[in-house]
Structures are given as C-alpha cells and as structure tokens.
Amino acid sequence: MTKWVYGFGDGAAEGDAKMKALLGGKGANLAEMSSLGLPVPPGFTITTGVCTHFYANDRRYPDDLKAEVEAALKRVEAGTGMAFGDPANPLLVSVRSGAPVSMPGMMDTVLNLGLNDETVQGLAQNSGDPRFAFDSYRRFVQMYGDVVMGVDHYAFEERLDDLKAEAGVRYDTDLGADALRRLVEDYKAIVEREAGEPFPLDPMAQLWGAIGAVFGSWQTPRAVTYRRLHHISAEMGTAVTVQAMVFGNMGDDCATGVAFTRNPSTGEKAYYGEFLVNAQGEDVVAGIRTPQPLSRTMASGGEFEGMSMEDVLPDSYAGLVRVFDRLEGHYKDMQDIEFTIQSSKLYVLQTRSGKRTAPAALKIAVDMAEAGLITREEAILRVDPASLDQLLHPTLDPDAEVQVIAKGLPASPGAVSGKVVFLADDAERLGNQGEAVILVRIETSPDDIHGMHAAKGILTSRGGMTSHAAVVARGMGKAAVCGVGEISISYKEKSFTVRGLTVNEGDEITLDGAAGTVMLGRVPTVDPKLSGDFETLMGWADKVRRLGVRTNAETPLDANAALRFGAEGIGLCRTEHMFFQEERIVAMQEMILADDAEGRKRALAKLEPYQADDFAELFEIMKGLPVTIRLLDPPLHEFLPHDPEGEEAVAEAAGVDVKTVRRRVAALRETNPMLGLRGCRLGILFPEIVEMQARAIFKGALQVKAKGGDTVKPEIMVPLIATAKELEIHKALIDAVAEELGAGSKLDYSVGTMIELPRAALQAGRIAEHADFFSYGTNDMTQMGLGLSRDDAGRFLDAYLQAGIFERDPFQSIDLEGVGELVAIATERGRQTRPDIKLGICGEHGGDPASIDFCEKVGLDYVSCSPYRVPIARLAAAQAALRKE
Amino acid sequence: MTKWVYGFGDGAAEGDAKMKALLGGKGANLAEMSSLGLPVPPGFTITTGVCTHFYANDRRYPDDLKAEVEAALKRVEAGTGMAFGDPANPLLVSVRSGAPVSMPGMMDTVLNLGLNDETVQGLAQNSGDPRFAFDSYRRFVQMYGDVVMGVDHYAFEERLDDLKAEAGVRYDTDLGADALRRLVEDYKAIVEREAGEPFPLDPMAQLWGAIGAVFGSWQTPRAVTYRRLHHISAEMGTAVTVQAMVFGNMGDDCATGVAFTRNPSTGEKAYYGEFLVNAQGEDVVAGIRTPQPLSRTMASGGEFEGMSMEDVLPDSYAGLVRVFDRLEGHYKDMQDIEFTIQSSKLYVLQTRSGKRTAPAALKIAVDMAEAGLITREEAILRVDPASLDQLLHPTLDPDAEVQVIAKGLPASPGAVSGKVVFLADDAERLGNQGEAVILVRIETSPDDIHGMHAAKGILTSRGGMTSHAAVVARGMGKAAVCGVGEISISYKEKSFTVRGLTVNEGDEITLDGAAGTVMLGRVPTVDPKLSGDFETLMGWADKVRRLGVRTNAETPLDANAALRFGAEGIGLCRTEHMFFQEERIVAMQEMILADDAEGRKRALAKLEPYQADDFAELFEIMKGLPVTIRLLDPPLHEFLPHDPEGEEAVAEAAGVDVKTVRRRVAALRETNPMLGLRGCRLGILFPEIVEMQARAIFKGALQVKAKGGDTVKPEIMVPLIATAKELEIHKALIDAVAEELGAGSKLDYSVGTMIELPRAALQAGRIAEHADFFSYGTNDMTQMGLGLSRDDAGRFLDAYLQAGIFERDPFQSIDLEGVGELVAIATERGRQTRPDIKLGICGEHGGDPASIDFCEKVGLDYVSCSPYRVPIARLAAAQAALRKE
C-alpha cells in the first residue's frame, strides 16, 4: 500500500533530506532537521505521489489519503499538546507547497490556518493578546481568500487603508484589537461577495481547501510555462507540507531571528546574527524596530545597538549555539538559520547554506578543510570561481555615499574615478600628465587603444560584454561599463546627457565595473587584499586540475600580471595590438597604401625590427613557457583613419596624395567587416605580411636564446582558417622563413590555427593534417554560428535573455548546443587525424567557469583568458576536474 | 607475364576505349577507333604500368620492354610498308604522353621522329618535295631539342628570325629547301651547345629519348603540383603512344581538315567542316589560306568561299561520310573529327564529342533520342543545364562590331543597351518616360529597387555574383554586370571613368550580362527563340526528376514569368520587397520611428491592406500552388535614408523632428548588419510586425477563397532562426492570428523556418518540433559557415579560386564540405524528429546544377530559384535523378 503522508517532529521523522522527489525540498529538509533532533515544529508532508494521482484521476485524491492526513494531524496535536479546531487550545498550522525544485507560479503559503470565530478567542486567551489574535485572524482571511479562493488582494488592502483612514492612524500596528475584529468581519464579507461563497469556518474544510489549492496550482498557466521553459517534467508533481505554527510575538519570552554559523562577510568563525524580542519575521521587514545583535562579541563591536541575545535570553542562546554546531557539523557548511522562540522554547524553522562574500567563502572553505570538516576537494568546490573577480580589483568603499546616474553592463570589474574625456588622444595627453581619466565613447575601435591604455576606466554607450571596449578593458584589467544605452554622447559638445543631467568633459565620474554602475563625482575605493587563504586554495586547485591555464596577453605589463596570477603560458598574443604605437602605425599605413608587393615589403621591413624586439621582450618574460602568437587578424581598414584630418596626416607621413589615401580607405570599406578581408585571407593575398611576422618571431626567439635565456617554444597561430589549403599555404610560408633563418634546428616551434569558423570545425580532420594545435576562437565561432555580431547584439540580447531564448549571454558563456557541438566535432575529428594535437580555447569564454567546465568535459588541453581571470580559470578548471571524476 | 605494349592499326587493336587506366585517354581512344575499322595510322601504346615500374625501380624499364617495343614497331612498319630509319622509305612517328586524365605540365608531343640526315633524303624523294622534308626535319630538331633535351625554344626561334632577316622574307613558308637545310644544321649546333651533347641521329636513340622524356615528365614539379591540387594519385602513371606520321601536305591528292557530324551552331543534321588541300593543321592556324567548305550544301549557302571537298575530292569525301556515320553511330553523339588525306588515303587522327551551342545541344539531343540513337534519359544528360541560360535572354548580335571598355562578373545574363544614369530616381523618371537606361552604381541597396525595376540593366563597380545588385537583377531577369573594379564612378560628376575614357550620364552603353562585358554605344541584340526541342526536352526532364522546382518571386511579373518557365510554386517570397513602393515605405518608416508598440501598430495597420492585396494577387496567379512567404528579414535601417535630404523627407512625411530621424538612423546603424537585428529577431522584439504580416497573408488567402479561386496553401517562413524557442514564439503568434481570423479551419497553412545559421542546422532536431518545413538559406549559411560576406568577398574570391583554395565560388555552387555537411546534418536531424517535414532550398544555389545534384543526393523535396533559372533547375534536377539511379 502506497504511503501518502510522512510525519516529522519531536526528534524523529519518517523521511529525510534525500527524499526530495517524494517530499519536495521543504518537506525533506524539515524531516532531516527533525531526525537530527533539532527543535522543529511538528508537521507532516503529503507526497508528490498524491499530486500525480490527483491529475491522473480527474482531480480526485487517493481513497486512503483522508485517513492518513487525519492520523498525521493527530500526531501533531499530540506533539504540541494542542488540538486542531479546539476553541480552548487551538492548534494552528501553515500549509506550504514544496516541489522537488523551487518553482515560481505555485501557491506558496497559507499561515495561521485553523483560525475561526471561536478558535481566535482561544488564541487571544492563551497568548494574553487579543490584538495579536485578531491580527493573525485577519491576515489568515486575506491570505486564504487570496490564494485559495481567488479573491484579489487589492480588495482587502483597500479596506485596510479605509480603516486606517477612518481611525486616523498610519501603520497597521496602530490598529487595536477591536478595529481588527471589525476588519475580520469586513474581510469575510469581501470574500463572500467576490468568491460567491462564504469564508469556511470549519478548520478541516480550511485545511482541505488549502491542500487542494496547492495541488491545483501545479497546473496554472504560469507554472506550466515555467516548467516548459526550464524543461521540468509535469510528472514530478508537488508535495504539501502542513506544520504547526509557532509564534515569536506572544510575549517577552518570545523572539524571532536570523543567524549565521560564521561571519558571512569575513568568514570568521563566530556566530553572527540578529534577533527581536516579542516579534515576528515581518516586524523586521517593516523596519519599525531595530534588531539586536546575537552575541556579546557582536554587541561589543560597536556596530550594533542593543543588548545581545546572549545576555537577554541566555538559555535560548545556549540552545541556539547547540543548534548551530549540530547543523554546521551535519551539513558541513556555514548555515543561514531562521529561528523563533515561543514562550522560551526554541524552534528552528529553516536552515540552508548561507550566502557569503568572496573573501568569506575562501576563508570558510580553507578553515573547514584545515579543521578536517571537509576535504580539500570539497573546499575547492565551495568557492564560486566568478566571485574571485571581486578580490582582484579595487572595490567601492562600502561606506561611501553614491549617486548612480546610469547603469550598463558590468564589462570589466574594478572601481575607478576620473575626469571624463571623449577622445583617445585627450585620454593619452591627460593620462601622460598624470590625470586620472575615464574615456567615454559610443564604442571603441583599435584606433582608441592608446587612449584606453592611458585611461583608468572606459564607459561606452553601445556594445555588449564582448564588444571591443569590454574585451580590451578586461585584457588590460581596466574597469569598464559598456552598452549604457541611456546615455547620449555628443563628441561635438564633448558632453554626455543622461536622465536630464549633462556631464561635461573634465567632470569627475566613478565607474563600478563589477556592478555596471556609473556614479557622479569621485567615490572612494578600497584596494583588494589577497589573503593567505587565496594562495592556499589556489595551491590545492592547481593540484587537482587537469586543464592548463594560459593568458591572452601581448604587452609586458599584461604578461607579468598574468604570471603573477599563475598563468602557465600565453595562449593568445594578438600581434596587431603591437602595430598601433606611433612609429609603427606609420609603417603599417605605408604598407597598406603600397601599390605592389615590393612596396609592401619595404614598409614591412621597417616594422620587422619592432616586432622582433616585442617578441624578444615577451619571450624573455615568459621564461620558456609556451607563447601562442596569432598572425595579423583584423581587416586593414582598422589601421587607417576615417576622418579628413587623419587622412591628411597619413598622406603626409606616407608621402602620397591625400586622394590616394581616401581612395584606399574607400576601397577597403566593408559592409560586414567581421566576414571580410581579415585573418589568413590577408596572408593569402599578401604573403609578405606572414613572412615578416614569422621572421620577427624567429628572430625574437633566437635573440633570447643567444642571450642564454630559457628556450621559448613559439606557437604560430594562423587565424580564420576555413579550409585546409589556407593553412597548408601559410605553414609552407612559415617553414620557409624558418629554413631561411636556420630556426628549424635551433627552435622548437609549431604551427597551428584558430578554429573559429563553423566550416573549420567541420573540416577539422583535414585541417589537422597541417596543424600542430588548434585554439578554439569561440568569440568568432559564436558570431558565425549564431549569426550574431557582438558589437550589435547588445540591442536585442536583453530581450532574448528575458524571453528565455538564451539562458546566458552566449558571448560570456559558451552556447553548448551550437558552438559547443562545433567544438566537440572539431575535437573529435582533429584528434582522429592527429591524436597528439594540442587543443585550447582562447575566446572570452576561456575565463568563464561554465565554459571551462565544458572544456574539461570535451577534453581540451588548456584554456586561455585575460590576465585578471587567470585565478578564476585555475579554480574553475579544478572544479571541472572534480565534477568530472 | 605483364604485357607492356598494346598495338593498334589496320582495323584491329589490342586495347579499347575502356582501358584508359592502362593506355591513357589517347591510347585507349586510338585503339577503339582502330577496332571500329576506321583508318587510323598504326601505332602502339606503352602502358602506365611501365611508368609505375620506372619509378618503383630507380628509373629503369622492365627487362622485356625493349623487345616488346621493337616488335610493335615492326608491326607498324608492316602496316605502313615503311621502315623506321630506312633512308629510302623512312617510317616517321609521333610520340605522345597520355595519362588516364588530362594533365598540364606533362611532356606533350614530338612529331616527325625518325628523321635524320639520311632519312630526310628519303622523305624528300618520296614526297617529291625537299622543302617539305627539310621543314619537317627542322621542326623535329626544335621540338625534340626543346621537350626531350631541355633546350630553350627561344634559342631556335631567334635563329629562325635571323635567317628570315638574312633572306629578306616575312613568313617561314617563304624559306626554301636550301635555307631550311642550313637551318637544320644551325639547330643541331644549338642543341649541342645548349644541351652539351649532340642531337641524336639514330632513330632508335631518338625514340627511347622521347619515351624517357614522357615518363620523366610525370614527376616534374608542375605535374606534381597539379596532381596535388586535383587530388590525382601519382600511382596512376602516364602511358606513351607511338604512332606512324601521316602528311596532308605531300601534294594535291593530300589534304587536312576538321569536321563535325552535325552543325555545331544549330544542331542541324548535316555534315559540317572545313578542309585545305595540300596542307597540314598549322597552315589553318597560320591563317594564310582560307579553308574550304566540306559539303556542297555548305558551299551553296554563301557563307563559305571555295569549292567543297565533296566536289574536289569526291572519293575521300565519300570515305569521310562513312567515317562520320560510323563514329556517330558508335559514340552516339555528335563528333568533332580531325582527318588527314595523304596521297588520296583518308586517315582519322582524332574524334571526340563536339562542342556545341545551347540550341544545337538541345536539337541534337532531341533528334538523336527521337531517332532512337539514344534514350530520352541519355538525351536529358546530354544538355548542360547552365547553357539554357543563353536561350532565355536576348543576346548580342554575333555580327555586330563592339568596343568592350571594361569587364566584370557575368552577374545576370542578357544583352541590353541604354543611357547611363547614376541615381535610382533618375532611372525611374527616365524609365517611366520610356527611355532605356542602364543604372550604374558603386553598389546597390534596397533603396535602389525602384530604379533597378525601371532600368534595362545594372552595372556596379563593387560586389560579387551574389551581391545585392546581382541577386536582385537575376530575380528580375535583368542583365547585370557587377564588380567591375576598373571603373571609377563619381556620383558628383555623374560620370564614370575607365581606361582613360569618361562616360557621362546620358551616354549609351551596352551590357552583356552573360559575358560580363561593358561596351560603348548601342550594340544590336537578337531575341531568344524557345524551340520546340526545348519544350520536348523539358517534358522528358519533368518525367524523370524527383525534386520539385519552385521560384523565388514576390511580384506578379516574376510569378508569371516563373509559371511560364514551369515553376511549381513559390519557394521564397521576400515580403520586404513589397514595402518599398511610395506609400508603403512611408508607413514602414513611420513604424520604425514609432516610440512604442502602439505607435508601431498604428503604422502597421496602414501597411496591412497593401500586404493583404499583394498576397491576394500573388495567390491568384499561383492558382493553388504552394507559396512560401518569408516574414520581414532585413535590418530596419535598410528602410531609412542615409542622406540629409532623405532624412528631412522622412521627418516631414512621418511628422516628426528631423533630429528624431537622425537619432533613429544612428541608433540603428550596425557594424555587421548581416549579423545584426534582422530576421526573426525583429519578430521577437516587435511581435506586432509578425502579427500584421500573418494577418495580411491569411486575409489575402481568404480573399481569393471567397472569390472562388483555387485554394492556396500559404507556407509562412520565419527567417534566421537560431533556437527552437524563437520559432516556437513565432508559431504561437501566427497561430493566434489564424485563430482570430478563423483561418485555421478555412485554410491549409503551415509554419516553417529557414535554416541558415550553422547553429540552426545543428539544432534542427529541436527546431523541427515546431516546423512543418525547412528551407535551407544557403546564401546566409555560406556567409556564416565560411565567415564570408558576399558583399565584401569579391575582393579576394578571385585570388582564392586561383590558388585552388576554393574550387568554385561558394556563393554560386554549394560548398559541399562545409555548408553541404550542415545541410546534411539538418536534414537528418529534422527528419528524425518529423519524418514528413518538407525540405527545400531557396538560396542562390537553388538554380545551380552542381548544387541541385547535391540537393538530390541529400534527398530534399524541392529547390527554389529565380524565375529565369527555373528551366535550368528542371533539367539539372532530372540529370541529378538519373545520375543517382
């Protein structure tokens, strides 16, 4: 015979935490706590099986349910010493839904069930507080009327407002017992008028009504939609938990509170929380009374007012401490606990893992592992890798007053203040003068790199999390807020307006790149402290992870930062970033303006020594670690100016007619530059560029070797390969240069490609014939695979996330079904051709924990990310390895 | 024992046409002709097996080869009654390479082998023509010196030029026997000087030298590269064919000629060709003598000068006619035959299927099938579908004199003349006045549609075969030449310049869209004649093809044209094209400028009746055939002007501030519009657009039904789907509108999607849950899959084709390895979910025979192409079905 009802209470329970599928999350947890011997108000759970039966049998209950519920209720009566519907000593209960997974759209809670015109008298008498009794009653009528009988809650609130107006009072709490008694009558009349039937006064009728409402809510359109969106099976069903009410507001030996077993801000091992005497939960919310600190230590800290619970209710406090230790010991994690003390008796209403700051998470995990409460592996899994971001950048002083003037995407973390400038040149000029500036642009381009370097932070009105501004800022470790659509920038006026406010050049603003907020004026910040806990946990993580972690870097600054953060090599060195400095850009432009290969070669010859020196410097810093160098990738027009003055300057520098410059700029213009003449296509058309870059790489490496430095292993990466043939041609060019320089015998170099086009993923088997390695360029693969420009998608990505079309921004976290399958296909086919092919990822996703988890599953060799995300990647890689085991 | 040498001649042969792998193409064909009893000069072929042996054994021949060659040579001597090296009656031979597939980079031919200082006397005596003998000798020394001994041919030509200067003559033919005899001596001296060894005078040494040169040329770098590029195995090897020489220039009973068994221009069943008495092939090429017609019929036609062979050499002619009949009967195709008559004896040197015009191909195929020579299926396979394009458009009068001023891509066939205009508005104005105009633009956009409609032809300086101009022009059946990079257009001056020439507005030019040429002035054209053969063959094709053929059309003009060409429905109706007419574009712009959904709905309500009427008209024309309507696809900025005047006009029409217009234009600007806010993304953000279009479609269909018209089956197609969810949302919107109009019960409509994003192809299984049909948008899939913008790729596509990276333009012919695999994956996954899902293709590839072949293989239900390609698609589909069997 199927058992439909599971009781709990008095240190025992018929279920436990593992029975979520049958009892729902709430029911299973209450059973678990009860079994632990914790003081949980007694109750019982009607299983999800009843829900399934209900819908399979035309909304009828199993025959034996009624008897089981009545028997369970009897046990609750016995446990509490009260009786359901007894006018003298009434048992009141709460009725809650509880599906195996949390689900909006379901009926939530009915409290104080069991009250009627008679039992309310018993409650008044027993509590000695008629106001409390009638307040409880009117809340019950409203809640039941609303969620069980479908009466709009506005009807009740309107009447309450009227009553307060009549009585000339402001707060609900100013209404006395008599007023509330009248309100109950009015509420009952409202229910009868709106629902077409009287409010039920029989407690058993109330109970079955509430149970039926829970089961009925399983199929409301909102719940159905939610399940469909989240791929939750309707078969799962919901459970119903009925539990005895307890009250923290029945006198001065009553209290209610919330506590943490450790400090959630710092992670310190010290009980932490707040309580209120003679109060219930919503009194805290109402903000009328200030809660008091839990412990004497807290009270003595000066942060909190009032006496501690340790002093006021020492016995209850001692009981609470026992509960804390029991729960933390049992769940092996810091707990967030809700409790109520009714007439000096402690009840635990809920426990769950407590939310905590990143430093706290680190400290708690390390402390617990070192205390032997959890393993090091468990400690690794306890810290959210993304939260480490908070630790690595300055943050706003939490005590500072701020005036947020706009909100955008949290594109690159860090809190910075500075004077607003609108031109990269101005940013550079002022930055060189030691001014802190914030570069404000509609969007940025490689032309702005020098200004971005000089600025403290970047603010753009257009572009998403992976727009040029966001990517470059993260790479540089600079704060950025992007895609702030509500600000309107005028380069002409050198000002921006937002919400009627005008901010001019030179005005100070502050950006919080982690929150995506823009504030007026200078807001003080606090510097990050990397605790010993950080190093400890990272050390443990490094021991368990399988994936290598490299960085995307091309400047000595970035390379050094990444090494400090634990990078094991460079996974992406974007050579084009090296072409933007003064003397180089001129030679680059000369190359672009040249009419033939000879002219290009002359210009490239000027660039070569710069590149060779750049590489030598980078190789020296990286001390023998692998360095993956991507050949020139962006379309050439990114190196030319697009304004008349710029064109004239270029013409003068290159010694050509300005018309020639203009003609070339026009000829290079592209409708869709992302799909244009870039990547390896440049090398096919202009092999001399490939040759120059290969020569510079080999010369740089030989230079370091000659000086006795660690032997670097250059990995030359050809971008935007669509066909095996393109790579074959490039490899031949590179190998010929190596031969020419005798680098083949002196250096251990390899040639590989980015797999970033869908076609390349499909053709990986043939491409691997010419590739020593693949690096998945998942940024571009997302753009091509989804037909989504990262510069333009900001305009509709939000709507897509809201509609549930994308679960996450595909530029932040790999789209597993599309891009993920392409990566998986390429990995399989690449390895089939060349089992030892080295596989990595160098898109923005390389620093995203969910994407790193995917990289571990699919078996890549390493991930590469911006320097400031290296620690995140190390931890995420360790977690991925542990989860895979 | 392996047989190394296969003889032929005298009505017999040891091999046949099927032995190409062993004998090479040439050797196999000569054997076949010989077996047929045709008068082929005798000879023998050394097999490809010898080549393989040669390379497998350090360049040594099989031991028994020498004996086999000598024996075969004896048989040739016996057959000709001459002897190799015999001073009195010398046998001369040709030595040719012959791989199983034709291959550049191989040694080609040595003629007249066997000549030396003695045998030349015999030749002089027997021919009675010492000049002929020494001319043959000096040619032999040069050819042998060049291809066998590696002496640069310039050395010989220089000496020949000197000799002509000394003799004071202009042509080689003016040099007498004595001069040529001296030349031979000089040539031999040149060989000895350059090659470091004397010219071999022993005929057997000559023969083995030539044989060795052929085998040696198999591994030249050029041949190796060619094989690698074309995936030809080096194992295949080449054969060598040695054949007795015959001469058409040994007197007046000698002749040489070329003949076709049918007229290659018209297909008429009449022998057709030219000949010269006492001449050899190169005399025709030299152009000194005018060839005479073959038959009396030809001679009487007035087109040819001179007496016919039928009159001059009646016996030889009669022999030739027997050969014609024998060969055509044997090969069952019109043959292109080379023949030589030596001393009244006819020799056939070569036969192959003759090249022919499209009308001739049609007529020959139909005639042969009706005569029972071939089956109808064979007739279908005989006509190149692409060639039909010639039949459907006017062509330049072949007799006209033309001045080609530039050349670009043959974007859309047809020959048209008209006055040059540079603005779409001018084109429309003049077009409405009845002027023939050619619209000349750097590139076109949807803003130019009205001008393109009004123009006779379109010329652009930028953009490829699938640029906007090219696609729209083909859709309209208008001639277009695109991407003419060498013309430089100034809109300001209203002129373009090319090769120093300036063409002003109002000047007349002519375009040949099939050749991609631009000509100055008006060139007369001839109209196409669709013969009965065309209808006959199409009828046969329709019976065997499995693929349906639909058209891409949105105007009544296009729909009617497509129906005339045999379209079985509309596979792609691009609704945005309907928004560009005067009153509509204003409402469209009002919609784009609206601030909220209400404003958009007001504007859309104005568009709805237009759309409904458009659809009703189209449905009426299509008489119950399926019509696939794609919802709005392009980004909205395509509907807004981008110049100040346009912006002001829009502001006035929409009753808003011009600043508002400018702000919206700026806000809608996209970096990569191809990857931007378009397709179904518009419907997700602005569902009211989807609702309006659905309403217009249903109303249009109901209107036709109410009038008693054939019941159309609207197929509503949602573009740019990346996720199943997007389609689910769209389908819900469309179904709701159907419900609202009661269309669900009255109409048989379906909802499907374009699969054009790589992600969509991978997710086809889930997308199919909501799709009644898929239409593969292979244009965009090519763009996304290869990361290739069709508007920008023109700049490097040529280099890619030349480098062999792409075998064909992937926008013209499906990239089988990339896009093809995506289509195959989507087809498999889509059918797994929904076995009856209807699958078609509506990209430009729908009209490309190679792509249609792929569609047949992968099992699609239909292809859809522009109206003028419908016949091509019908024929290609039939061929694909036959090839698949």
XYZ file of C-alpha atoms in Angstrom, chain A residues 228-229 231 442-443 462 488 637 663 666-678 680-682 684-685 720 722-723 725-726 728-729 757-760 762-763 766 783-793 795-796 799-800 803-806 815-819 821-822 825 829, chain B residues 228-229 231 442-443 462 488 637 663 666-678 680-682 684-685 720 722-723 725-726 728-729 757-760 762-763 766 783-793 795-796 799-800 803-806 815-819 821-822 825 829:
138
model
C 8.293 24.187 -20.103
C 10.929 26.900 -20.138
C 12.492 21.595 -19.062
C 29.892 55.483 -28.151
C 32.037 52.451 -28.918
C 26.984 50.848 -27.232
C 23.619 60.097 -25.127
C 40.965 49.412 -42.661
C 40.627 56.063 -52.344
C 37.015 53.793 -49.559
C 38.243 50.677 -51.338
C 38.845 48.898 -48.052
C 35.448 49.799 -46.602
C 33.417 46.676 -45.869
C 29.739 46.074 -45.351
C 30.392 43.337 -42.817
C 33.996 43.634 -41.683
C 33.597 40.613 -39.428
C 33.069 38.499 -42.557
C 35.562 40.363 -44.695
C 39.194 40.507 -45.723
C 40.856 39.538 -42.460
C 44.504 34.295 -43.009
C 42.875 35.914 -46.027
C 45.378 38.740 -45.601
C 46.816 34.602 -48.884
C 46.674 37.980 -50.629
C 40.264 32.491 -39.579
C 38.174 27.932 -43.412
C 39.997 25.318 -45.493
C 44.543 24.572 -48.057
C 44.815 28.013 -46.470
C 48.898 24.480 -45.848
C 49.901 27.634 -47.726
C 34.570 29.305 -38.423
C 31.824 26.653 -38.406
C 33.266 25.256 -41.616
C 36.673 24.900 -39.996
C 33.545 20.517 -39.651
C 36.764 20.286 -41.682
C 41.661 17.756 -42.860
C 29.323 35.248 -34.034
C 29.309 32.973 -37.069
C 27.470 30.028 -35.579
C 24.642 32.144 -34.239
C 24.844 34.906 -36.866
C 25.320 37.350 -34.032
C 27.612 40.382 -34.167
C 28.984 41.013 -30.734
C 29.102 44.715 -31.479
C 25.457 44.863 -32.450
C 23.779 42.159 -30.391
C 20.380 45.859 -28.792
C 18.380 42.645 -28.505
C 15.142 40.731 -24.759
C 16.481 37.306 -25.699
C 12.295 35.660 -23.167
C 14.375 32.662 -22.141
C 15.625 32.191 -25.716
C 19.163 32.283 -24.391
C 26.417 28.163 -26.217
C 26.756 24.464 -25.553
C 24.207 23.268 -28.095
C 25.612 25.215 -31.030
C 29.173 26.388 -30.517
C 28.809 20.943 -30.574
C 31.100 22.542 -33.153
C 33.045 17.855 -33.534
C 37.870 14.999 -35.970
C 48.210 17.529 -55.596
C 45.779 20.321 -56.351
C 43.784 15.072 -55.819
C 29.127 51.528 -56.914
C 26.796 49.031 -55.307
C 31.682 46.619 -56.416
C 35.658 54.582 -61.174
C 17.899 50.589 -41.227
C 18.879 59.760 -33.971
C 22.276 56.466 -35.896
C 20.814 54.131 -33.294
C 20.030 51.507 -35.928
C 23.474 51.649 -37.519
C 25.237 48.291 -37.253
C 28.854 47.275 -37.525
C 27.947 43.968 -39.159
C 24.367 44.232 -40.383
C 24.497 40.651 -41.638
C 24.860 39.507 -38.033
C 22.570 42.112 -36.550
C 18.986 42.854 -35.671
C 17.198 41.113 -38.531
C 13.150 36.560 -36.524
C 14.937 38.854 -34.092
C 12.680 41.630 -35.359
C 10.934 38.760 -31.030
C 11.373 42.475 -30.350
C 17.171 33.495 -39.222
C 18.928 30.107 -34.213
C 16.927 28.372 -31.489
C 12.371 28.764 -28.870
C 12.358 31.609 -31.404
C 8.001 28.399 -31.027
C 7.274 32.033 -30.158
C 22.578 29.663 -39.336
C 25.088 26.905 -38.560
C 23.585 26.629 -35.082
C 20.146 26.106 -36.577
C 22.890 21.554 -35.608
C 19.686 22.195 -33.640
C 14.608 20.532 -31.824
C 28.243 33.634 -45.206
C 28.103 32.351 -41.647
C 29.671 28.957 -42.178
C 32.649 30.359 -44.037
C 32.713 33.748 -42.338
C 32.383 35.319 -45.756
C 30.375 38.427 -46.536
C 29.018 38.138 -50.030
C 29.207 41.909 -50.380
C 32.870 42.028 -49.462
C 34.298 38.712 -50.628
C 37.972 41.493 -53.190
C 39.676 38.174 -52.522
C 42.708 35.001 -55.510
C 41.102 32.127 -53.635
C 45.103 29.475 -55.515
C 42.790 26.485 -55.652
C 41.537 27.183 -52.110
C 38.010 27.167 -53.439
C 30.469 24.388 -50.591
C 29.809 20.675 -50.156
C 32.274 20.072 -47.345
C 31.077 22.881 -45.121
C 27.626 24.153 -45.993
C 27.542 18.954 -44.353
C 25.424 21.407 -42.387
C 23.103 17.206 -40.683
C 18.093 15.597 -37.574
